[in-house]
One Martini backbone bead per residue (centre of mass of N, CA, C, O) as a GRO file, in nm:
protein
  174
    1UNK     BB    1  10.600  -0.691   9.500
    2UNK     BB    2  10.687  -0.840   9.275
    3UNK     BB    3  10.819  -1.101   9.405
    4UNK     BB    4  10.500  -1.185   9.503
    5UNK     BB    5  10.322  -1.173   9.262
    6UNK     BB    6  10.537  -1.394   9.090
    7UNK     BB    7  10.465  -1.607   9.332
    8UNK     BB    8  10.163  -1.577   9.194
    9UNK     BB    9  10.138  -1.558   8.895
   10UNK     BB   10  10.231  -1.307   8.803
   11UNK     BB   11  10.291  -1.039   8.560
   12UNK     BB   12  10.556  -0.855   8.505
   13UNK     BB   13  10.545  -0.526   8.349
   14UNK     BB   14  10.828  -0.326   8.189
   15UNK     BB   15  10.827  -0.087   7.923
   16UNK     BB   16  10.504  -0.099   7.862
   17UNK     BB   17  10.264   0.007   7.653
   18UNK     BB   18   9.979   0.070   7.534
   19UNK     BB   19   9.830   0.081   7.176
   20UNK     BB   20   9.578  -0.128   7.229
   21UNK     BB   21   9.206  -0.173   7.286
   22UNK     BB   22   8.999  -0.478   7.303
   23UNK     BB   23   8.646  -0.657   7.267
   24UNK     BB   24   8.524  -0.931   7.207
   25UNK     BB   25   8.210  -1.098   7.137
   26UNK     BB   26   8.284  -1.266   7.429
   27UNK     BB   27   8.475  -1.072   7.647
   28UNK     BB   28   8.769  -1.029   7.543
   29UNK     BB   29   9.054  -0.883   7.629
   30UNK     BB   30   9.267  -0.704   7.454
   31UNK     BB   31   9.641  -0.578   7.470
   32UNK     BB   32   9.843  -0.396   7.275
   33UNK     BB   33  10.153  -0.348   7.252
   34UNK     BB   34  10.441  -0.149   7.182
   35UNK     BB   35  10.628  -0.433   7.148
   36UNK     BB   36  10.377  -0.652   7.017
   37UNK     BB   37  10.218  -0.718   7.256
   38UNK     BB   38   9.966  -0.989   7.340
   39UNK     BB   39   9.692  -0.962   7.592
   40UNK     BB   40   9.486  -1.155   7.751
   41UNK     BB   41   9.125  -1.117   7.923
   42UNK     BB   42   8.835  -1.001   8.103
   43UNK     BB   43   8.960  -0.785   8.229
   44UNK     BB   44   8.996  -0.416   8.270
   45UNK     BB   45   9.202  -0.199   8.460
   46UNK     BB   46   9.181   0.191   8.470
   47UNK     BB   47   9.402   0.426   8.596
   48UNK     BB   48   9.418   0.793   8.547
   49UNK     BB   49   9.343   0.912   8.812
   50UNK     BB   50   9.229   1.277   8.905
   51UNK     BB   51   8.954   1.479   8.995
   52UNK     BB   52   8.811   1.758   8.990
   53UNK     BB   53   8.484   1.856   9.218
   54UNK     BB   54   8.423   2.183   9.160
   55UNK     BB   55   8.176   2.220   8.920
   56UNK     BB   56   7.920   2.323   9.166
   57UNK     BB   57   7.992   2.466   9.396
   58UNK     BB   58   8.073   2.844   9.334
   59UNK     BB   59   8.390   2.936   9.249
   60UNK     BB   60   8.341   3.203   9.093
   61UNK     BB   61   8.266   3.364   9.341
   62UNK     BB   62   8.609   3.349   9.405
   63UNK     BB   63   8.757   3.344   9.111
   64UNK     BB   64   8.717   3.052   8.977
   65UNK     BB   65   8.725   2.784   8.883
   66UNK     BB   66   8.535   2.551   8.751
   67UNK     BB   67   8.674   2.228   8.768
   68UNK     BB   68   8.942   2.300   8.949
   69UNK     BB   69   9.213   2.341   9.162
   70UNK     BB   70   9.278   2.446   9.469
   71UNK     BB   71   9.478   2.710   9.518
   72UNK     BB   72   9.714   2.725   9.828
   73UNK     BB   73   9.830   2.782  10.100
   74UNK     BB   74   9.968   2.648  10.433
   75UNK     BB   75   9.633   2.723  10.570
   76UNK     BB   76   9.407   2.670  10.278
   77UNK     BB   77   9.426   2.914  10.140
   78UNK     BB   78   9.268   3.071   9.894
   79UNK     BB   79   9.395   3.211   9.644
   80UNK     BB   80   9.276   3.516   9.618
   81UNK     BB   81   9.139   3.505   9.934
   82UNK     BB   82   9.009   3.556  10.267
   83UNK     BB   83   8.762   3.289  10.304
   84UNK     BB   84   8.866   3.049  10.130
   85UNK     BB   85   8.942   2.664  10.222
   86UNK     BB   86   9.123   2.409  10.122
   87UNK     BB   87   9.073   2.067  10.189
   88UNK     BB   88   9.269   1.801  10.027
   89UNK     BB   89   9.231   1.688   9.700
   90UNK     BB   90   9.143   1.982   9.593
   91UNK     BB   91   9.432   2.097   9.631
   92UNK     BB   92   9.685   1.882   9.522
   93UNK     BB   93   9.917   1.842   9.738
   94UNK     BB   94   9.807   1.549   9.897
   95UNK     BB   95   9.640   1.247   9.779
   96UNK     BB   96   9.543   1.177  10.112
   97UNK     BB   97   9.344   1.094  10.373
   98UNK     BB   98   9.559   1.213  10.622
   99UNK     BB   99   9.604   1.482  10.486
  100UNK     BB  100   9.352   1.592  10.469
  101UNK     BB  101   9.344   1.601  10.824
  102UNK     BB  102   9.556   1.795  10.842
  103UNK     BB  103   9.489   2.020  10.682
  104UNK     BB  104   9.245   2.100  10.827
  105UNK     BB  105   9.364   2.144  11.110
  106UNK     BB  106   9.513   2.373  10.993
  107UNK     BB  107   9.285   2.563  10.898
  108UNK     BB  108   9.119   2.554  11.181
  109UNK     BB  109   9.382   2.691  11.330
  110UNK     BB  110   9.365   2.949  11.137
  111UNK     BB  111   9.085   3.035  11.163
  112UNK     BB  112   9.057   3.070  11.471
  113UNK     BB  113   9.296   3.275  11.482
  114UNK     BB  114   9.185   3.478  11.266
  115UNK     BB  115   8.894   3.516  11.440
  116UNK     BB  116   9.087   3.623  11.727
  117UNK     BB  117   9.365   3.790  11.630
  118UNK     BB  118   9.596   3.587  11.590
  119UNK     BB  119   9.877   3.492  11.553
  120UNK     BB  120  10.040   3.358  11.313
  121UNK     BB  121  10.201   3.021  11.277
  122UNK     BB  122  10.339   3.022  10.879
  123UNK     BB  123  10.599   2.887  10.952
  124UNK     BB  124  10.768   2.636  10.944
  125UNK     BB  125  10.572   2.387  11.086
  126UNK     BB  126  10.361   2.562  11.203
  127UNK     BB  127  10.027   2.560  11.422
  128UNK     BB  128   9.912   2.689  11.050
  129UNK     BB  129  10.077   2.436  10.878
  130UNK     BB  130  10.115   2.205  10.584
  131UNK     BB  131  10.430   2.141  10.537
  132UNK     BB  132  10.419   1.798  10.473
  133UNK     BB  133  10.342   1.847  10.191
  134UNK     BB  134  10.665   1.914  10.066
  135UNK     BB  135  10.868   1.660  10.286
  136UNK     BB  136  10.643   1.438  10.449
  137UNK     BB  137  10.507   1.245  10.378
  138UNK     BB  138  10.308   0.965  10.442
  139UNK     BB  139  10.279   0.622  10.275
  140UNK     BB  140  10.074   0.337  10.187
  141UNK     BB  141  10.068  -0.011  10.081
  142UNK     BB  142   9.842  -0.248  10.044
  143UNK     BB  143  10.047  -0.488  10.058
  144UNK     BB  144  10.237  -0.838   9.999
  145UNK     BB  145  10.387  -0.610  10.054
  146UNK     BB  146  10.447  -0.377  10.198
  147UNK     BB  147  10.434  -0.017  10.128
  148UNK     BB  148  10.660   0.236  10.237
  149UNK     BB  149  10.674   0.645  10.303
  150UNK     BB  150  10.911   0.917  10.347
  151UNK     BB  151  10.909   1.163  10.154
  152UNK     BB  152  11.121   1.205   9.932
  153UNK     BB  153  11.297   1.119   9.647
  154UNK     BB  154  11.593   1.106   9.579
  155UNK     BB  155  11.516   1.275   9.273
  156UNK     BB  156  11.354   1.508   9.428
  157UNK     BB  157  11.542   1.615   9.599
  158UNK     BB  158  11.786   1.687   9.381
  159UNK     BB  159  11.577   1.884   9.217
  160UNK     BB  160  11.624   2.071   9.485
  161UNK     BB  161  11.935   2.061   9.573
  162UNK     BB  162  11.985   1.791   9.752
  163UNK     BB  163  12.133   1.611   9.956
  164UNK     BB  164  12.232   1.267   9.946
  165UNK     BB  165  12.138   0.960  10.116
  166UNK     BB  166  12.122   0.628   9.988
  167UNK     BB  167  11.944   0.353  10.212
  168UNK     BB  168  11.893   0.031  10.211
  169UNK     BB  169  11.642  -0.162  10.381
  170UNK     BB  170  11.550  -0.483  10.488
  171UNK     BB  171  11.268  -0.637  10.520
  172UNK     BB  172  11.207  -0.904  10.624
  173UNK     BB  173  11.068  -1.166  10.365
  174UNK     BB  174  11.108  -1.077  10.073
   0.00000   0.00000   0.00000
């Protein structure tokens, strides 16, 4: 991605974070980095990450934080509720919208077990529970190129104590 955004023109900063930021009379933003680069552009995008949506759902009446994430289990069961259920980015899990949709299955199909009396198959991988939220997540980057990933990375493996091995696989003409 970097050689393509710099083969477009794009400048990739890299070890350098912002240390101070302001805009000027015209509308003209600097950005001083902490090596002591100064940047200016017109607009300046800042990402600084999620916050959970909770603070009026009425969480208190399960004993939860409002504006909190809600901590579940692997059927999306809220720890220490036996009736409320979050799926998607409010429980913190895996903050993309198609795991957002396998939770739901997973709560759903734990909800109808759970209300019909049936065994829950909440043990890994089982038909009632978003386990791969801990380990097989899949994700891509829609840009030129596409950047896509499944599962750990190997940093993440190896602090889990796994073995690892990896190795580099070229697609197309990147």
């Amino acid at each position: 991605v970097a050689k393509a955004l710099s083969s477009r023109g794009a400048t990739i900063i890299t070890g350098a974070s912002p240390s101070s930021v302001a805009r000027d009379e015209a509308g003209r933003v600097t950005v001083t980095l902490d090596d002591d680069r100064v940047l200016q552009s017109e607009e300046l995008l800042v990402a600084t990450g999620r916050v959970p949506r909770t603070e009026d759902l009425g969480l208190e009446v399960a004993g939860l934080e409002p504006g909190s994430w809600i901590d579940v289990d692997d059927t999306m069961l809220a720890r220490g509720s036996d009736w409320l259920y979050a799926a998607g980015d409010v429980n913190h899990r895996a903050l993309l919208t198609h795991q957002g949709k396998y939770q739901a299955r997973a709560a759903g199909d734990a909800i109808a077990a759970r209300a019909a009396g049936r065994t829950l198959d909440d043990g890994p991988w089982g038909a009632h529970v978003a386990t791969a939220d801990h380990s097989a997540v899949p994700q891509l980057v829609y840009s030129d190129p596409e950047v896509a990933a499944v599962g750990l990375t190997t940093a993440a493996a190896e602090k889990l104590g796994l073995r690892v091995r990896s190795v580099d696989v070229p697609i197309g003409n990147v």
